[in-house]
Structure formats: C-alpha cells, structure tokens
C-alpha cells in the first residue's frame, strides 16, 4: 500500500510506474479534421448533477479504478442519457480483483486492457470500452480535443508534495519552486479530466473537481 505522509492524511496514491507499449493506438492517428474548440469546456457543466465521489480513494490506493468509475458515469450519461449509481463496493471489488486482493495500486495500461476485455461490473451491469488511445500530454490541443470530443481523458501523474498542499488549501495545481516542487515517486496518481479552462485541465480526484495549470500538466503528467 502507498501510505500517505502526515500532511496527506486523507489522500492515497495508487498509480504504479508507467508501462510503455509501442503498439498503443495513438489518438493523433485517428483524429478527424480539426474542429473548432471552445476556449473553455466542461462535460459536467452541460450535464448538471453528476457526482464526484471519493470512491474509497481516501482509504485505498484505487485512483486508477476511481478514475474509471468517474469516466463510466459520464459515458453512460452521454450515451444512454441516464445517471447510473456506482458504489464504493463496485470500485473496490474490481480494484482488488485486478491487484490480486492486495492494496498495491495498478498499472494504468494493464487496467485499460482489462476494461476493454473482459470489462468490469458496476451498477449491476458490465461495462466495456471498444478501444483506448494514447494522447500526447505535451500537446495542449490534443488534450483539449480528447476532452471535448471523447468525453474526457484519463491522465497519470507523479505529483510533487506541493500539489498536496495546494489541494488541501483549495488552490489550483500549479508549478512552484523549492524542494516540495520535485516529483515524489511515492505520489503516483491517476485522474479523470472532463473539462478544461483557459488556465488548464480540470480533473475529478479525491471527491471533488481540481483545476490545474497547463504548466503543471506539462511538468508532472507522465501518461
């Protein structure tokens, strides 16, 4: 288990180091002709009432699975027009199934493959994705297109300790200086991003929406 340090008492981390695969489908290879992107967009603003549960990420390092749950909620809202109910029990059952029963965190790529086949059970149904594509997190327009056209994007980070202080203080994630600005290898974290502003992406994590800057994304996002 990735335990939080003293000033991270309600937050848990669970994204394991990045696994690369050159065979991954690249989003840039399937993008259609350029579309006019709004300066700001948020799926949740256009679809009021979507909750942002913690999904037990204060007790378990299940951030990868919590991100999947947040994205599944929005997939079903967009495709079926219904807001399903995903529980902590649903999330933890799949998380511990994929880890083999231990709270060890997950490799994002491995978990995505399992989401595609065989899928996962939540809200008394089984949900699958047909495919997934890798975004280039260094390209702002590609991130914005993925958010706007594909109902959000999942992003993995190695967070600095400064991000934890900013989160607790209700401030956006931004780049600072000093020792706390260094990537902490114990702070592997996965978030779901349903929107963006002129400042940067807006993610769902640890039970709420969190703004980050484009500079923060460029420095700390690793997948």
Short mmCIF file of C-alpha atoms in Angstrom, two decimals:
data_model
loop_
_atom_site.label_atom_id
_atom_site.label_comp_id
_atom_site.label_asym_id
_atom_site.label_seq_id
_atom_site.Cartn_x
_atom_site.Cartn_y
_atom_site.Cartn_z
CA UNK A 1 0.00 0.00 0.00
CA UNK A 2 1.19 3.50 -0.80
CA UNK A 3 0.64 5.26 2.51
CA UNK A 4 0.16 8.99 2.69
CA UNK A 5 2.57 11.09 4.66
CA UNK A 6 1.41 13.06 7.68
CA UNK A 7 0.20 16.08 5.69
CA UNK A 8 -1.60 13.77 3.23
CA UNK A 9 -3.85 12.08 5.78
CA UNK A 10 -6.98 11.81 3.64
CA UNK A 11 -5.31 11.11 0.30
CA UNK A 12 -3.99 7.83 -1.09
CA UNK A 13 -1.89 7.16 -4.17
CA UNK A 14 -2.05 4.08 -6.34
CA UNK A 15 -0.71 4.61 -9.84
CA UNK A 16 2.25 2.37 -10.44
CA UNK A 17 5.15 3.48 -12.69
CA UNK A 18 4.33 3.94 -16.36
CA UNK A 19 4.35 0.89 -18.62
CA UNK A 20 5.09 1.76 -22.26
CA UNK A 21 3.91 -0.18 -25.31
CA UNK A 22 4.81 1.00 -28.81
CA UNK A 23 1.76 -0.85 -30.14
CA UNK A 24 -0.65 1.50 -28.37
CA UNK A 25 -3.05 3.26 -30.70
CA UNK A 26 -2.17 6.95 -30.85
CA UNK A 27 -5.02 9.44 -30.66
CA UNK A 28 -3.28 11.64 -33.22
CA UNK A 29 -3.57 8.81 -35.76
CA UNK A 30 -7.36 8.66 -35.52
CA UNK A 31 -8.21 12.33 -35.08
CA UNK A 32 -10.50 13.66 -37.76
CA UNK A 33 -10.19 17.04 -39.42
CA UNK A 34 -9.57 19.87 -36.95
CA UNK A 35 -12.65 21.13 -35.12
CA UNK A 36 -13.29 24.49 -33.54
CA UNK A 37 -12.55 24.03 -29.84
CA UNK A 38 -14.19 26.31 -27.27
CA UNK A 39 -11.83 28.28 -25.03
CA UNK A 40 -13.41 26.52 -22.05
CA UNK A 41 -15.44 23.34 -21.81
CA UNK A 42 -16.69 21.01 -19.09
CA UNK A 43 -18.92 17.98 -19.64
CA UNK A 44 -20.25 18.38 -16.10
CA UNK A 45 -21.42 21.92 -16.72
CA UNK A 46 -23.50 20.76 -19.68
CA UNK A 47 -24.75 17.77 -17.70
CA UNK A 48 -25.69 19.02 -14.27
CA UNK A 49 -25.91 16.72 -11.29
CA UNK A 50 -23.03 14.32 -11.97
CA UNK A 51 -21.48 13.48 -8.59
CA UNK A 52 -17.77 13.34 -7.77
CA UNK A 53 -17.50 10.55 -5.16
CA UNK A 54 -14.26 9.70 -3.39
CA UNK A 55 -14.75 6.05 -4.38
CA UNK A 56 -12.70 4.97 -1.33
CA UNK A 57 -9.54 6.72 -2.55
CA UNK A 58 -9.07 8.07 0.97
CA UNK A 59 -8.68 4.52 2.33
CA UNK A 60 -7.28 2.63 -0.68
CA UNK A 61 -4.82 3.41 -3.44
CA UNK A 62 -7.53 2.78 -6.04
CA UNK A 63 -7.17 6.03 -8.01
CA UNK A 64 -6.93 4.18 -11.35
CA UNK A 65 -10.22 2.43 -10.69
CA UNK A 66 -11.82 5.59 -9.26
CA UNK A 67 -10.89 7.39 -12.48
CA UNK A 68 -12.51 4.60 -14.48
CA UNK A 69 -15.67 4.92 -12.41
CA UNK A 70 -15.86 8.68 -12.93
CA UNK A 71 -15.44 8.20 -16.67
CA UNK A 72 -18.02 5.39 -16.80
CA UNK A 73 -20.57 7.66 -15.12
CA UNK A 74 -20.13 10.19 -17.90
CA UNK A 75 -20.03 7.63 -20.72
CA UNK A 76 -23.42 6.33 -19.67
CA UNK A 77 -24.85 9.81 -19.22
CA UNK A 78 -23.74 10.77 -22.73
CA UNK A 79 -24.64 7.51 -24.47
CA UNK A 80 -27.75 6.38 -22.57
CA UNK A 81 -28.97 9.61 -21.07
CA UNK A 82 -29.02 8.11 -17.58
CA UNK A 83 -27.01 8.71 -14.43
CA UNK A 84 -26.11 5.29 -13.07
CA UNK A 85 -25.15 4.63 -9.46
CA UNK A 86 -21.62 3.28 -9.00
CA UNK A 87 -20.75 2.42 -5.40
CA UNK A 88 -17.52 2.19 -3.45
CA UNK A 89 -18.18 -1.56 -3.29
CA UNK A 90 -18.24 -1.76 -7.11
CA UNK A 91 -14.95 0.11 -7.36
CA UNK A 92 -13.18 -1.83 -4.63
CA UNK A 93 -14.36 -5.20 -5.93
CA UNK A 94 -12.79 -4.55 -9.33
CA UNK A 95 -9.71 -2.89 -7.85
CA UNK A 96 -8.90 -5.82 -5.56
CA UNK A 97 -9.71 -8.25 -8.35
CA UNK A 98 -7.11 -6.60 -10.58
CA UNK A 99 -4.49 -6.36 -7.83
CA UNK A 100 -4.99 -9.94 -6.71
CA UNK A 101 -6.52 -8.90 -3.40
CA UNK A 102 -3.83 -6.53 -2.09
CA UNK A 103 -3.90 -2.74 -1.94
CA UNK A 104 -0.88 -2.35 -4.20
CA UNK A 105 -2.04 0.16 -6.82
CA UNK A 106 -2.39 -0.53 -10.54
CA UNK A 107 -0.51 -0.10 -13.80
CA UNK A 108 -2.72 2.12 -15.97
CA UNK A 109 -2.04 0.28 -19.24
CA UNK A 110 -2.78 -3.14 -17.73
CA UNK A 111 -6.02 -1.85 -16.22
CA UNK A 112 -7.14 -0.29 -19.51
CA UNK A 113 -6.67 -3.61 -21.27
CA UNK A 114 -8.91 -5.28 -18.69
CA UNK A 115 -11.51 -2.54 -19.10
CA UNK A 116 -11.60 -3.33 -22.81
CA UNK A 117 -11.76 -7.08 -22.27
CA UNK A 118 -13.47 -8.50 -20.18
CA UNK A 119 -14.80 -5.18 -18.82
CA UNK A 120 -15.96 -4.54 -15.27
CA UNK A 121 -19.17 -4.85 -13.27
CA UNK A 122 -20.76 -1.77 -11.73
CA UNK A 123 -24.33 -0.66 -11.07
CA UNK A 124 -25.41 -4.31 -11.73
CA UNK A 125 -24.15 -4.18 -15.33
CA UNK A 126 -20.94 -4.96 -17.21
CA UNK A 127 -19.19 -2.10 -18.95
CA UNK A 128 -16.52 -2.34 -21.63
CA UNK A 129 -14.65 0.05 -23.87
CA UNK A 130 -14.11 -0.83 -27.52
CA UNK A 131 -10.62 0.67 -27.61
CA UNK A 132 -8.34 3.19 -25.96
CA UNK A 133 -5.84 5.59 -27.47
CA UNK A 134 -2.71 7.25 -26.13
CA UNK A 135 -2.68 11.04 -26.04
CA UNK A 136 0.42 13.17 -26.25
CA UNK A 137 0.16 15.00 -22.94
CA UNK A 138 2.70 17.60 -24.11
CA UNK A 139 0.29 18.88 -26.77
CA UNK A 140 -2.36 21.17 -25.35
CA UNK A 141 -4.66 21.00 -28.37
CA UNK A 142 -4.62 17.20 -28.34
CA UNK A 143 -5.66 17.14 -24.69
CA UNK A 144 -8.44 19.64 -25.38
CA UNK A 145 -9.70 17.65 -28.37
CA UNK A 146 -9.73 14.44 -26.34
CA UNK A 147 -11.73 16.14 -23.59
CA UNK A 148 -14.16 17.87 -25.97
CA UNK A 149 -14.71 15.05 -28.47
CA UNK A 150 -14.25 11.88 -26.41
CA UNK A 151 -15.98 12.60 -23.08
CA UNK A 152 -12.81 13.35 -21.20
CA UNK A 153 -9.39 11.80 -20.80
CA UNK A 154 -7.55 9.88 -18.08
CA UNK A 155 -4.14 11.21 -17.09
CA UNK A 156 -1.40 9.81 -14.88
CA UNK A 157 0.90 11.95 -12.74
CA UNK A 158 3.87 11.70 -10.46
CA UNK A 159 2.82 14.50 -8.15
CA UNK A 160 5.06 16.80 -6.13
CA UNK A 161 4.28 17.30 -2.45
CA UNK A 162 3.35 20.89 -3.27
CA UNK A 163 0.28 19.56 -5.10
CA UNK A 164 -0.99 18.03 -1.86
CA UNK A 165 -0.61 21.33 -0.03
CA UNK A 166 -2.40 23.12 -2.85
CA UNK A 167 -5.23 20.57 -2.83
CA UNK A 168 -5.79 20.89 0.92
CA UNK A 169 -5.74 24.68 0.58
CA UNK A 170 -8.33 24.65 -2.20
CA UNK A 171 -5.86 26.09 -4.71
CA UNK A 172 -5.21 25.00 -8.31
CA UNK A 173 -2.32 22.70 -9.01
CA UNK A 174 0.48 24.89 -10.30
CA UNK A 175 4.25 24.80 -10.60
CA UNK A 176 6.17 26.25 -7.66
CA UNK A 177 9.83 26.31 -6.65
CA UNK A 178 11.70 24.64 -3.82
CA UNK A 179 12.08 21.06 -2.56
CA UNK A 180 8.32 20.44 -2.45
CA UNK A 181 8.10 21.01 -6.21
CA UNK A 182 10.08 17.88 -7.05
CA UNK A 183 8.30 14.80 -8.36
CA UNK A 184 7.72 12.40 -5.48
CA UNK A 185 7.98 8.78 -6.73
CA UNK A 186 5.57 7.76 -3.96
CA UNK A 187 2.89 10.09 -5.34
CA UNK A 188 1.78 8.19 -8.45
CA UNK A 189 -1.78 9.32 -9.13
CA UNK A 190 -4.40 8.88 -11.85
CA UNK A 191 -7.24 11.35 -12.52
CA UNK A 192 -10.13 11.72 -14.92
CA UNK A 193 -10.40 15.03 -16.79
CA UNK A 194 -13.88 16.02 -18.04
CA UNK A 195 -13.09 19.68 -18.76
CA UNK A 196 -10.61 22.47 -19.24
CA UNK A 197 -10.42 26.24 -18.78
CA UNK A 198 -8.02 28.83 -20.15
CA UNK A 199 -5.86 28.05 -17.11
CA UNK A 200 -5.62 24.33 -17.81
CA UNK A 201 -7.39 20.96 -17.38
CA UNK A 202 -9.99 20.36 -14.67
CA UNK A 203 -9.89 16.86 -13.20
CA UNK A 204 -12.01 14.83 -10.80
CA UNK A 205 -9.97 13.49 -7.90
CA UNK A 206 -10.32 12.72 -4.21
CA UNK A 207 -14.00 13.58 -4.16
CA UNK A 208 -14.02 16.91 -5.97
CA UNK A 209 -13.08 18.89 -9.08
CA UNK A 210 -9.49 20.16 -9.18
CA UNK A 211 -8.13 22.84 -11.51
CA UNK A 212 -4.55 22.59 -12.73
CA UNK A 213 -2.40 24.81 -14.92
CA UNK A 214 -1.09 23.83 -18.34
CA UNK A 215 2.41 24.27 -16.94
CA UNK A 216 1.63 21.79 -14.16
CA UNK A 217 0.34 19.28 -16.68
CA UNK A 218 3.47 19.60 -18.79
CA UNK A 219 5.80 19.14 -15.84
CA UNK A 220 4.16 16.35 -13.87
CA UNK A 221 1.94 14.31 -16.21
CA UNK A 222 3.72 11.14 -17.35
CA UNK A 223 0.95 9.21 -19.12
#
